[in-house]
CSV table of C-alpha atoms in Angstrom, one decimal:
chain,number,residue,atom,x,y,z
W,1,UNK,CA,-87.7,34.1,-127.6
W,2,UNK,CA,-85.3,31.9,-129.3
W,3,UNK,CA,-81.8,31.2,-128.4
W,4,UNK,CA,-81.2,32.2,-132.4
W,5,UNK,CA,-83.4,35.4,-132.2
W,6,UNK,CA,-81.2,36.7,-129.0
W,7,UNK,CA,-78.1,35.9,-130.2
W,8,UNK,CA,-78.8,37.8,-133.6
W,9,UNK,CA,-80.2,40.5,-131.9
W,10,UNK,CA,-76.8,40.8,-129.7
W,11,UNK,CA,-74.9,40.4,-133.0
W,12,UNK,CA,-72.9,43.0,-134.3
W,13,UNK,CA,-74.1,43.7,-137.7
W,14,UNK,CA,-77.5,43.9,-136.1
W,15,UNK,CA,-76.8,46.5,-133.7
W,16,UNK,CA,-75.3,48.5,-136.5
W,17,UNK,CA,-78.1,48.2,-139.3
W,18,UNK,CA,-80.6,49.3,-136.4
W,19,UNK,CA,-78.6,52.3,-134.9
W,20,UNK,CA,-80.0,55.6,-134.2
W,21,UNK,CA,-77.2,57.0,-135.8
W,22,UNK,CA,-78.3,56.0,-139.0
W,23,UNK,CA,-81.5,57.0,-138.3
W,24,UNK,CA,-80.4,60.6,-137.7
W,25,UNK,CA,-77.7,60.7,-140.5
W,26,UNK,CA,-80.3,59.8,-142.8
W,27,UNK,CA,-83.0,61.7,-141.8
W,28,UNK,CA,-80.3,65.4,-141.8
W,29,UNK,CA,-79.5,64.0,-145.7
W,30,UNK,CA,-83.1,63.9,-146.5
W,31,UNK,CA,-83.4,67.6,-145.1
W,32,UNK,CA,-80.2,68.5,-147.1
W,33,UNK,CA,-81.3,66.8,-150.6
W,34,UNK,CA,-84.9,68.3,-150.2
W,35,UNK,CA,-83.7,71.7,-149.7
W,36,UNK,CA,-80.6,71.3,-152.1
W,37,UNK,CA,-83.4,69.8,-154.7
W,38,UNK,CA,-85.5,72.6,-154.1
W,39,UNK,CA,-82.8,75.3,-155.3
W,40,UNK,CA,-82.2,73.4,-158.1
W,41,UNK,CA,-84.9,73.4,-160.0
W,42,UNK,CA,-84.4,77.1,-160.6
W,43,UNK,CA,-81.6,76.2,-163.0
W,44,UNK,CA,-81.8,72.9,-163.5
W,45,UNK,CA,-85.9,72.5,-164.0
W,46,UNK,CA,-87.9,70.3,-161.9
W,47,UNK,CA,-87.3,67.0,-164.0
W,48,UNK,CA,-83.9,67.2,-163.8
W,49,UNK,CA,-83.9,67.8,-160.2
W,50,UNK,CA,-86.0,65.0,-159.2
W,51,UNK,CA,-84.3,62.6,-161.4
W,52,UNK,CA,-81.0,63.8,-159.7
W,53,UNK,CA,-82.0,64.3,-156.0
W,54,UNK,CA,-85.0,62.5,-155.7
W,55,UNK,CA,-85.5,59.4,-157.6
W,56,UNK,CA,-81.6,58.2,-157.6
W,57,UNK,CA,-79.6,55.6,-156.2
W,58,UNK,CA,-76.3,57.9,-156.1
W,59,UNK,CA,-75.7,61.2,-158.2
W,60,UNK,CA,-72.5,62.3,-159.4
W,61,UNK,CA,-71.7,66.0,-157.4
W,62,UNK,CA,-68.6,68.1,-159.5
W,63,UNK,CA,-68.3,65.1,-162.0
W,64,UNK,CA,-66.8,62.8,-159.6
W,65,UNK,CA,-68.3,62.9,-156.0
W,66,UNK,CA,-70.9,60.2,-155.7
W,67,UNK,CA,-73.5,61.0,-153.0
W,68,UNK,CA,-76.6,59.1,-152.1
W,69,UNK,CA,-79.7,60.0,-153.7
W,70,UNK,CA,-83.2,60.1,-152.0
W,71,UNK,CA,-84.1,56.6,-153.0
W,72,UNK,CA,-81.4,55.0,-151.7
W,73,UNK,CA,-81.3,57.0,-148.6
W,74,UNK,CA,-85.2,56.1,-147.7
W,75,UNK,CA,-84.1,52.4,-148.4
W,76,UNK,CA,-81.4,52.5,-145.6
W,77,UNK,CA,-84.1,54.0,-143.4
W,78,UNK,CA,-86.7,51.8,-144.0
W,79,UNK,CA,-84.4,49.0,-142.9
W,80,UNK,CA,-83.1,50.6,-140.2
W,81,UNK,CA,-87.1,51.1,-138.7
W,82,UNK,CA,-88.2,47.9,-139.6
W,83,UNK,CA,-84.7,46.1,-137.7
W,84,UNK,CA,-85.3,48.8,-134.6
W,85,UNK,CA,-89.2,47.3,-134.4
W,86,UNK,CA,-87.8,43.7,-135.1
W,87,UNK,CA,-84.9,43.6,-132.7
W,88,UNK,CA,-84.6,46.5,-130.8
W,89,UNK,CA,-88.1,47.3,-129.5
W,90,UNK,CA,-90.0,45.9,-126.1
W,91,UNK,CA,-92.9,44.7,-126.8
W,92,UNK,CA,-95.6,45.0,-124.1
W,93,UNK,CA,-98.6,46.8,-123.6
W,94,UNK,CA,-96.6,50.0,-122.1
W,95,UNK,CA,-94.9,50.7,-125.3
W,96,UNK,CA,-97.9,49.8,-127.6
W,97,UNK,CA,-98.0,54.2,-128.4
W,98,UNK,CA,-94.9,53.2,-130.1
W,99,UNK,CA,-95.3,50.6,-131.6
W,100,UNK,CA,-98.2,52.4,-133.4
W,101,UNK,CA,-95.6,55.5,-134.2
W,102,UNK,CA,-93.4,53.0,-135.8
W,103,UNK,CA,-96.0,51.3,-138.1
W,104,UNK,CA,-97.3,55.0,-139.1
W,105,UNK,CA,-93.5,55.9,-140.1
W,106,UNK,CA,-93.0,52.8,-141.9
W,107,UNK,CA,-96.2,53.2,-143.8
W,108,UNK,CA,-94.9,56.5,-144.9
W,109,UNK,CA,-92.1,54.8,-146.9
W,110,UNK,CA,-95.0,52.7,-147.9
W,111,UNK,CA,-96.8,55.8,-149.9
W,112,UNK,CA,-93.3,56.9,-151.5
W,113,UNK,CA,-92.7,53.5,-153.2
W,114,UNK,CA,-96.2,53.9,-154.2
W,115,UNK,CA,-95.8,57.4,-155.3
W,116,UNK,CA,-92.3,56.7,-156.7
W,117,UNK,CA,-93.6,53.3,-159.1
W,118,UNK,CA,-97.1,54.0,-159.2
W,119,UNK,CA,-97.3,58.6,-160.4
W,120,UNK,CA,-97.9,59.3,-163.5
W,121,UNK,CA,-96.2,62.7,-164.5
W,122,UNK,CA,-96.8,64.8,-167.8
W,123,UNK,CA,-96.9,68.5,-169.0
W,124,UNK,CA,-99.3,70.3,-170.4
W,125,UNK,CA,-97.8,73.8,-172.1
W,126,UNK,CA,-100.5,76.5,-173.3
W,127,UNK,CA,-100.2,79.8,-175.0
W,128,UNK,CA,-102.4,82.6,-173.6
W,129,UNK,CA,-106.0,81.8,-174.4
W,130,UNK,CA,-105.9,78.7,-175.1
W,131,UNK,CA,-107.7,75.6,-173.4
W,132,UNK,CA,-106.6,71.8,-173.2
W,133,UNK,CA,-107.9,68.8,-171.2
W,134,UNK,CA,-104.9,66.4,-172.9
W,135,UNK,CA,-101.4,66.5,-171.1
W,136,UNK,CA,-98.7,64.8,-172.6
W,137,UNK,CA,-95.6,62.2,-171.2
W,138,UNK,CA,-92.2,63.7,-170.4
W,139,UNK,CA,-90.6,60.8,-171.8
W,140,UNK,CA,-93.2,58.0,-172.5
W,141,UNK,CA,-93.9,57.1,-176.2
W,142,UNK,CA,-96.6,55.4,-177.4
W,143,UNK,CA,-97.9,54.8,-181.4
W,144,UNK,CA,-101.4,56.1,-182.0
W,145,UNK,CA,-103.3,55.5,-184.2
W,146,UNK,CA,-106.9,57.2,-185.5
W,147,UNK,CA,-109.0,57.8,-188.5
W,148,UNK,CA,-109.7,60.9,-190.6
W,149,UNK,CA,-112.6,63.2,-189.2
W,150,UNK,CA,-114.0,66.4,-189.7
W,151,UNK,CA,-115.0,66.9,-186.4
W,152,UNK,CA,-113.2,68.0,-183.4
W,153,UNK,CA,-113.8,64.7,-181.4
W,154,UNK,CA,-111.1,61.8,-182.8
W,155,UNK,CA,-111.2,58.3,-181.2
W,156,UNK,CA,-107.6,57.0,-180.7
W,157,UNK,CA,-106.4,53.9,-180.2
W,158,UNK,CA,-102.5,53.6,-178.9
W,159,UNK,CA,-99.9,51.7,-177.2
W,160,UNK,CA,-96.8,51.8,-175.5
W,161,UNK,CA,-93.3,51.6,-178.0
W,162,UNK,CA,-91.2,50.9,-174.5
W,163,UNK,CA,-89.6,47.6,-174.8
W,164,UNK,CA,-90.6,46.8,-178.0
W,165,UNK,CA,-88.3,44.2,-179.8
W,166,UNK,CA,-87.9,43.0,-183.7
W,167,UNK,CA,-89.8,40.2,-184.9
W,168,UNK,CA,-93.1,41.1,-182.1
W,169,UNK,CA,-96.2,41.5,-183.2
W,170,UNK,CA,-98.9,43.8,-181.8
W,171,UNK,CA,-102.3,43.3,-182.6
W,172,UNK,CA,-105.6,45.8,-182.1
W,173,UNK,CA,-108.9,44.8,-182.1
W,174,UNK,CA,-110.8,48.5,-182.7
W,175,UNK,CA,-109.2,49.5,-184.9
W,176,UNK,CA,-108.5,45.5,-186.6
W,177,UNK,CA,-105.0,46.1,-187.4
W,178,UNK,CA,-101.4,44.3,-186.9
W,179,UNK,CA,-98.5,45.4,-186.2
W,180,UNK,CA,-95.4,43.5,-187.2
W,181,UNK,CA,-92.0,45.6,-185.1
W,182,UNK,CA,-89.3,44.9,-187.7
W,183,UNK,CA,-86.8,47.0,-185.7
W,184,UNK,CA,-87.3,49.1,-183.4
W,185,UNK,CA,-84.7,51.6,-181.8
W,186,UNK,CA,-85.7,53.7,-178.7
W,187,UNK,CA,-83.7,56.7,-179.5
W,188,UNK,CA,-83.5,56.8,-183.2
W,189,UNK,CA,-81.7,59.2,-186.0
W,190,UNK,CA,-83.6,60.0,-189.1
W,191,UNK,CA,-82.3,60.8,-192.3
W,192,UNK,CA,-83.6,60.7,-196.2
W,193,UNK,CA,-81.2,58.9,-198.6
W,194,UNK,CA,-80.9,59.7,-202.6
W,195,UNK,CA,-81.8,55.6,-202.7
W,196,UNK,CA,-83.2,54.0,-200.5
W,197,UNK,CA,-82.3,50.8,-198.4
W,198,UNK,CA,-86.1,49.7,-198.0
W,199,UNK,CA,-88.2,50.3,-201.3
W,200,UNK,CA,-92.4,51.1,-201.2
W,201,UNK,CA,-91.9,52.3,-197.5
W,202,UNK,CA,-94.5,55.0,-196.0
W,203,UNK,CA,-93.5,58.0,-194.0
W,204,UNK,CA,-94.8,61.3,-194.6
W,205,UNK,CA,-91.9,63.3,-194.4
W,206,UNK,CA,-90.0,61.1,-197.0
W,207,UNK,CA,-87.6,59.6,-194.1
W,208,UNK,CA,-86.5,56.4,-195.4
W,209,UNK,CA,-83.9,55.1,-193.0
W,210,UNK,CA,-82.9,54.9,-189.2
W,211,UNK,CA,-80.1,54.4,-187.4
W,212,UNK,CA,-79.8,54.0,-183.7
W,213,UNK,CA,-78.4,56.3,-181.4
W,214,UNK,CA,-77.5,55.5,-177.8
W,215,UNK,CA,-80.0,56.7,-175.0
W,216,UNK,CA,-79.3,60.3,-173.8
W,217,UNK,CA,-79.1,61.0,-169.8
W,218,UNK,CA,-82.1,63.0,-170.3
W,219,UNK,CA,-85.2,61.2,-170.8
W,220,UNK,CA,-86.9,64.2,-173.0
W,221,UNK,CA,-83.8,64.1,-175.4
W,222,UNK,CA,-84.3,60.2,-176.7
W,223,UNK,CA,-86.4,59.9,-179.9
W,224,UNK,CA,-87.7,56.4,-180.5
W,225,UNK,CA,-88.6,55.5,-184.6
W,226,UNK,CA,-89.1,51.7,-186.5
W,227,UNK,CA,-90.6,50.5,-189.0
W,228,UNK,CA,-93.6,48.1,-188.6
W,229,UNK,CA,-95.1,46.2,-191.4
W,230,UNK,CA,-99.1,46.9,-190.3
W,231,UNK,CA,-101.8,44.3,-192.0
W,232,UNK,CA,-105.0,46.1,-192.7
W,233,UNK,CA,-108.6,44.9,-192.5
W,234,UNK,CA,-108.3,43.4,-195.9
W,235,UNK,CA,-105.6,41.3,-195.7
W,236,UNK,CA,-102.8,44.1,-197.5
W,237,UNK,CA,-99.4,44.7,-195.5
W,238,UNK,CA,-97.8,47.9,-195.9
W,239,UNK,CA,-94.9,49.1,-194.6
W,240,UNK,CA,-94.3,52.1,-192.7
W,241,UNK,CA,-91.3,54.3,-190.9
W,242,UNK,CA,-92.5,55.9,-188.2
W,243,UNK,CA,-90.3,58.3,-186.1
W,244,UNK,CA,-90.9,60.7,-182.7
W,245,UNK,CA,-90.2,64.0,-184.0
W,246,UNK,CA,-92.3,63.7,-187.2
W,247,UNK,CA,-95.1,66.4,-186.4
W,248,UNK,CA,-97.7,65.2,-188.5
W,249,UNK,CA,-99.1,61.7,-188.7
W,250,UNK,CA,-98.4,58.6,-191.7
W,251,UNK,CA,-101.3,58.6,-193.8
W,252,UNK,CA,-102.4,55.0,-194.7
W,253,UNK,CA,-105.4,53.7,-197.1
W,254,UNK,CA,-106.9,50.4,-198.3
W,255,UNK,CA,-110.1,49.2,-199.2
W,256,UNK,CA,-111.9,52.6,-198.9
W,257,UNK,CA,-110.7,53.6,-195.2
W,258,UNK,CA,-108.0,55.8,-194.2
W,259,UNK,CA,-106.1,55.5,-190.9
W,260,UNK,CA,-103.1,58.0,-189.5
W,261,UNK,CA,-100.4,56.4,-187.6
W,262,UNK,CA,-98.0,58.2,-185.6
W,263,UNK,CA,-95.3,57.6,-182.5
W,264,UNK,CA,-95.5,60.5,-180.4
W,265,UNK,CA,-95.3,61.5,-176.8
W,266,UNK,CA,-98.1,59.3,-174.3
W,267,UNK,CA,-101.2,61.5,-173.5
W,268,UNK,CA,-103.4,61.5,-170.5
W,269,UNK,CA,-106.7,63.0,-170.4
W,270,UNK,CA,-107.5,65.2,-167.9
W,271,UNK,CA,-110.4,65.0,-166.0
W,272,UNK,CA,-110.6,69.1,-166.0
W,273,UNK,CA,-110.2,71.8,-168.8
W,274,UNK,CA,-107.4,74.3,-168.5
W,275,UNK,CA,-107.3,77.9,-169.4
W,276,UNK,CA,-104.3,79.7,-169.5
W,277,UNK,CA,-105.6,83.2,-169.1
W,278,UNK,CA,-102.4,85.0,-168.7
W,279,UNK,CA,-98.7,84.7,-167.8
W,280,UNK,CA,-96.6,86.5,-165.7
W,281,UNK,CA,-92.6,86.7,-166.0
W,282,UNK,CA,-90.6,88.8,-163.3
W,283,UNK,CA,-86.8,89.3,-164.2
W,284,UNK,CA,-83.9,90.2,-161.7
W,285,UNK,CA,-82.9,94.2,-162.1
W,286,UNK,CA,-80.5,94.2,-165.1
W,287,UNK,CA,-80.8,90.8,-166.5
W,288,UNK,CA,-82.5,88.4,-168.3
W,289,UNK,CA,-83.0,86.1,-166.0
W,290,UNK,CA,-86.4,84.8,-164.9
W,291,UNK,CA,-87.1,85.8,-160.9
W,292,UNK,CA,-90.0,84.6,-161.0
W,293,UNK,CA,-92.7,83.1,-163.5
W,294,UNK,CA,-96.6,82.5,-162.5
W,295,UNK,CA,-99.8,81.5,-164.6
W,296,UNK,CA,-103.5,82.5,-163.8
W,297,UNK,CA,-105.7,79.2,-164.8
W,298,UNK,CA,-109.0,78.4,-165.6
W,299,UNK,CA,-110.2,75.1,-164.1
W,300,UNK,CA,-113.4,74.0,-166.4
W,301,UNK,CA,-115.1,70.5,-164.1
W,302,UNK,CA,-119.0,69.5,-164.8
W,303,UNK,CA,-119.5,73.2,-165.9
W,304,UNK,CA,-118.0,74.8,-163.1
W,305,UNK,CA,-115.2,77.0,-163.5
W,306,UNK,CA,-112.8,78.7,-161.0
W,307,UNK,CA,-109.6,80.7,-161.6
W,308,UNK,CA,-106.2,79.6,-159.8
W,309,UNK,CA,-102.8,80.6,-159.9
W,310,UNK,CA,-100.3,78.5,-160.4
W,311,UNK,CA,-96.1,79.2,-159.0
W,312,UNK,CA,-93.4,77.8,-157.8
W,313,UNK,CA,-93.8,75.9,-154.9
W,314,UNK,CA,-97.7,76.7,-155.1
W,315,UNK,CA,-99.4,74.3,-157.0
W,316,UNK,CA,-102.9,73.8,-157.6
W,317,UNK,CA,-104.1,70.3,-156.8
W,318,UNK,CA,-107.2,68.5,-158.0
W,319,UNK,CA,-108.4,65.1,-156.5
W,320,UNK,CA,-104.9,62.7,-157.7
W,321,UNK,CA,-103.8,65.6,-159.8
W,322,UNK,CA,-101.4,68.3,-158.9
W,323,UNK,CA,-100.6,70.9,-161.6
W,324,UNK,CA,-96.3,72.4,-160.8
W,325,UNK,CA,-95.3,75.6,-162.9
W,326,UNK,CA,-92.5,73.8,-164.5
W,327,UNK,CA,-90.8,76.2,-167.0
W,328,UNK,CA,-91.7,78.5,-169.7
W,329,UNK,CA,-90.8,79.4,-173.4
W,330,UNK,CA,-91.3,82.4,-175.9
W,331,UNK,CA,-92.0,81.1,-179.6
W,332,UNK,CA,-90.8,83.4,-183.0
W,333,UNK,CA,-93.9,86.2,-182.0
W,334,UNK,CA,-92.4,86.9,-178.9
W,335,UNK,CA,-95.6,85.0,-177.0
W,336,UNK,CA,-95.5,83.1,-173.8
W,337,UNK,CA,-95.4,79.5,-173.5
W,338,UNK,CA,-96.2,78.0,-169.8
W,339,UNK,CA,-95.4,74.5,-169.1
W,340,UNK,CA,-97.2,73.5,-166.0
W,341,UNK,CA,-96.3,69.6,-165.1
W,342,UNK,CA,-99.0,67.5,-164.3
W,343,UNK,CA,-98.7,64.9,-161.8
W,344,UNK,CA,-101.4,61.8,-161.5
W,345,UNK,CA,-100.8,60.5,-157.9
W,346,UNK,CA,-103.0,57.3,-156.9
W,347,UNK,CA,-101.2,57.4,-153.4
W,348,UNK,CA,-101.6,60.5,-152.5
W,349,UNK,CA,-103.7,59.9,-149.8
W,350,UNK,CA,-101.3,57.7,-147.7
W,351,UNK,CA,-99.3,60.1,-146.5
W,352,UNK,CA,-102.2,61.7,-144.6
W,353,UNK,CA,-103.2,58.2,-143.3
W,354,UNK,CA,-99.6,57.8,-142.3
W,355,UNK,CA,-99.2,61.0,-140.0
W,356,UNK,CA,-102.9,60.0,-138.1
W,357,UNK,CA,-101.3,56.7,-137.2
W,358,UNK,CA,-98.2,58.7,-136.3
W,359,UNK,CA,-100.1,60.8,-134.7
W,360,UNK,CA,-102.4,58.4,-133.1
W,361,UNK,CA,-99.4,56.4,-131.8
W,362,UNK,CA,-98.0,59.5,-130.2
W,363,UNK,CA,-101.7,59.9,-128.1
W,364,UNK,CA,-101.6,56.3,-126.9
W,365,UNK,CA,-98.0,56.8,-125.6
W,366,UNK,CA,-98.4,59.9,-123.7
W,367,UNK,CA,-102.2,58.6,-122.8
W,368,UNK,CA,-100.0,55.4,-121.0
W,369,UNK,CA,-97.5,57.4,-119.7
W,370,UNK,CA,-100.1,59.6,-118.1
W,371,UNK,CA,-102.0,56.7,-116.3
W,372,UNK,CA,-98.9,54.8,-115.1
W,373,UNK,CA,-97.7,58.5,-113.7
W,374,UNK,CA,-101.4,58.2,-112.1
W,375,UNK,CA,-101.4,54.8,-111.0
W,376,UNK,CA,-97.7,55.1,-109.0
């Protein structure tokens, strides 16, 4: 060892960043914001709450307190185990069973930066009866577009409207169009003026002006529109105002074929088909207020079907997928609406190949521990 290394590792600020203090404090916060999390998404909703507890730097408690959120608080840890295994640990072959139990703890914070960049997370809301393999974004937009068909099966072509800037140009290949972004506003305001500012512009609810609108706290809230001059097969331009709560596509035509174009929420297809067969809303005694709220699935894969239920904190999980009971709605008929969120997780198996090299680590310590017992 270095004179350097052992007088850094002697250092003050060292000894702090790798104290088990932290380590503790951290790990009781963690238990706190889990548990604290978990009660909130009865009133808050589960996207709320992780954004809040989970996937936060800080959060803002009564409007002024700020508190560490989860993402922060696994940062500090992660330093804190990777300066305890850099300057604080002994390495030789006796404490090799730790050594193991710190790379399988450090691995775990490995799988949640994974998790945390790498999930995709959607919804997928059903009536009773019906069946969808398509879940759509919370808050990802993207602009689609298809052509006309009279069957059920429609081949769409989309990308994503995050980021987009004026004057960029998007081009497709299947189908050949071009997208020119002449502005572009990620949460947008609609409105339909007597006369209006851009002449022989397509929309098909007669919207002929935006205005932009600054981004809401909540993801779901922010409505992205523009308008994009798109270049056709044949050479034409045409332009067109497209906006996110428009419910039915922009019609466009040239040269004998038809295309729809519209931004809407991103969709993810499912590699299963779900069946909401029924749902089931308990109230407390008295009130209006939802005790408890479960649906009983249909999960449709190669032909083979099964029937699940799905509750808070009981989800049904398929391969990366994990389906969450997220909320629920009743439309004008009085019918129930679930909203189950879908989560796509890529990572899902490292926290299993985490805990057996925690676990493994733990053998090989006491394993040691036993033969140097022996061998006194």
């Amino acid at each position: 060892m270095t004179s350097r290394y052992l007088k850094l590792k002697k250092s003050a600020p060292v000894r702090w960043v790798a104290s088990v203090r932290i380590a503790v404090a951290c790990l009781v916060w963690l238990f706190v914001l889990t548990f604290w999390g978990t009660v909130a998404q009865v009133s808050d909703g589960l996207y709320q709450a992780q954004e809040k507890f989970f996937h936060s730097w800080y959060f803002l408690q009564w409007g002024f307190l700020p508190l560490p959120g989860a993402q922060l608080t696994l940062w500090i840890l992660f330093v804190n185990l990777a300066a305890n295994a850099v300057f604080r640990f002994v390495y030789r072959w006796a404490n090799v069973g730790i050594l193991i139990i710190h790379l399988g703890l450090l691995s775990y914070f490995v799988g949640a930066f994974v998790t945390l960049h790498g999930v995709e997370e959607s919804n997928l809301t059903l009536r009773e009866g019906e069946t969808a393999n398509v879940a759509q974004a919370y808050h990802d937009w993207e602009l689609a577009v298809w052509s006309p068909s009279d069957g059920d099966a429609l081949e769409v072509t989309a990308f994503d409207v995050a980021g987009l800037k004026s004057g960029e140009v998007v081009t497709l290949t299947d189908p050949p169009l071009e997208f020119g972004v002449r502005l572009f506003f990620a949460n947008a305001q609609a409105y339909t003026r007597g006369k209006p500012p851009q002449p022989n512009l397509l929309n098909v609810s007669g919207i002929n002006d935006l205005s932009r609108l600054p981004l809401d706290s909540a993801p779901e809230r922010n409505f992205p529109g523009g308008i994009f001059t798109v270049r056709l097969p044949d050479g034409s331009r045409h332009d067109v105002l497209l906006y996110g709560q428009e419910s039915q596509p922009t019609p466009l035509a040239a040269g004998g074929k038809g295309y729809l174009l519209q931004i809407r929420r991103k969709r993810y297809e499912l590699p299963i088909t779900v069946t909401l067969k029924k749902f089931e809303m308990k109230k407390h005694p008295g009130t209006e207020i939802a005790r408890s709220y479960r649906s009983y699935v249909q999960i449709e894969h190669q032909g083979i079907q099964r029937d699940a239920e799905i509750y808070m904190n009981h989800p049904y999980r398929f391969k990366d997928y994990t389906f969450y009971q997220a909320s629920y709605a009743v439309d004008q008929r009085g019918e129930f609406r679930s909203t189950l969120a879908v989560v796509r997780n890529r990572g899902r198996l490292l926290p299993y190949i985490s805990s057996l090299v925690t676990f493994a680590g733990l053998a090989v310590h006491f394993l040691v521990m036993a033969f140097r017992r022996r061998s006194r």
